[in-house]
Amino acid sequence: MNEVFKRPSFDLRRSPFEMMEPLRRMFEGDMESSSIRVEELVDGNTLVVRAELPGIDPEEDVDISVAEEHLHIRAQRQERTEEKGKDRYRSEFRYGSFSRSIPLPKGVKNDDISATYRDGVLEVRAPLPAESEQEPARKIHITRG
């Protein structure tokens, strides 16, 4: 009989919990699209954007830029685990790129934007421009023609 049909399609030495790992990661969001989860808020006169980036070296793996009134955050992650036992060796790695673009209010000065990283959270602060004199909203009457 052909060897392909004799071997099971999965490794019987793995525990049922190990075999469920990809499914667990999918439901926890680990396999979701390459998007970064963010929180946006206004603190006084500053727009604050917080991005979840645990396990990342901000100096090596994160790129922040501003273009066309958008804040662009790009990150990459590489993670590897190894298990060595008496009759067993198992290695698993995960890697990927993640990005997110957040629109900025008109008038934000690129030179005033700052970023910090602490406890797996990237925080970007952008001072908001002063409110300019704007005409009040007015209703436009529609005429039938």
PDB file of C-alpha atoms in Angstrom, residues 4 7-11:
ATOM      1  CA  VAL A   4       0.867   8.358   1.966  1.00  0.00           C
ATOM      2  CA  ARG A   7       0.426   7.997   7.678  1.00  0.00           C
ATOM      3  CA  PRO A   8      -2.177  10.061   9.513  1.00  0.00           C
ATOM      4  CA  SER A   9      -2.642  13.630   8.265  1.00  0.00           C
ATOM      5  CA  PHE A  10      -1.582  15.037  11.651  1.00  0.00           C
ATOM      6  CA  ASP A  11       1.062  14.229  14.211  1.00  0.00           C
TER       7      ASP A  11
END
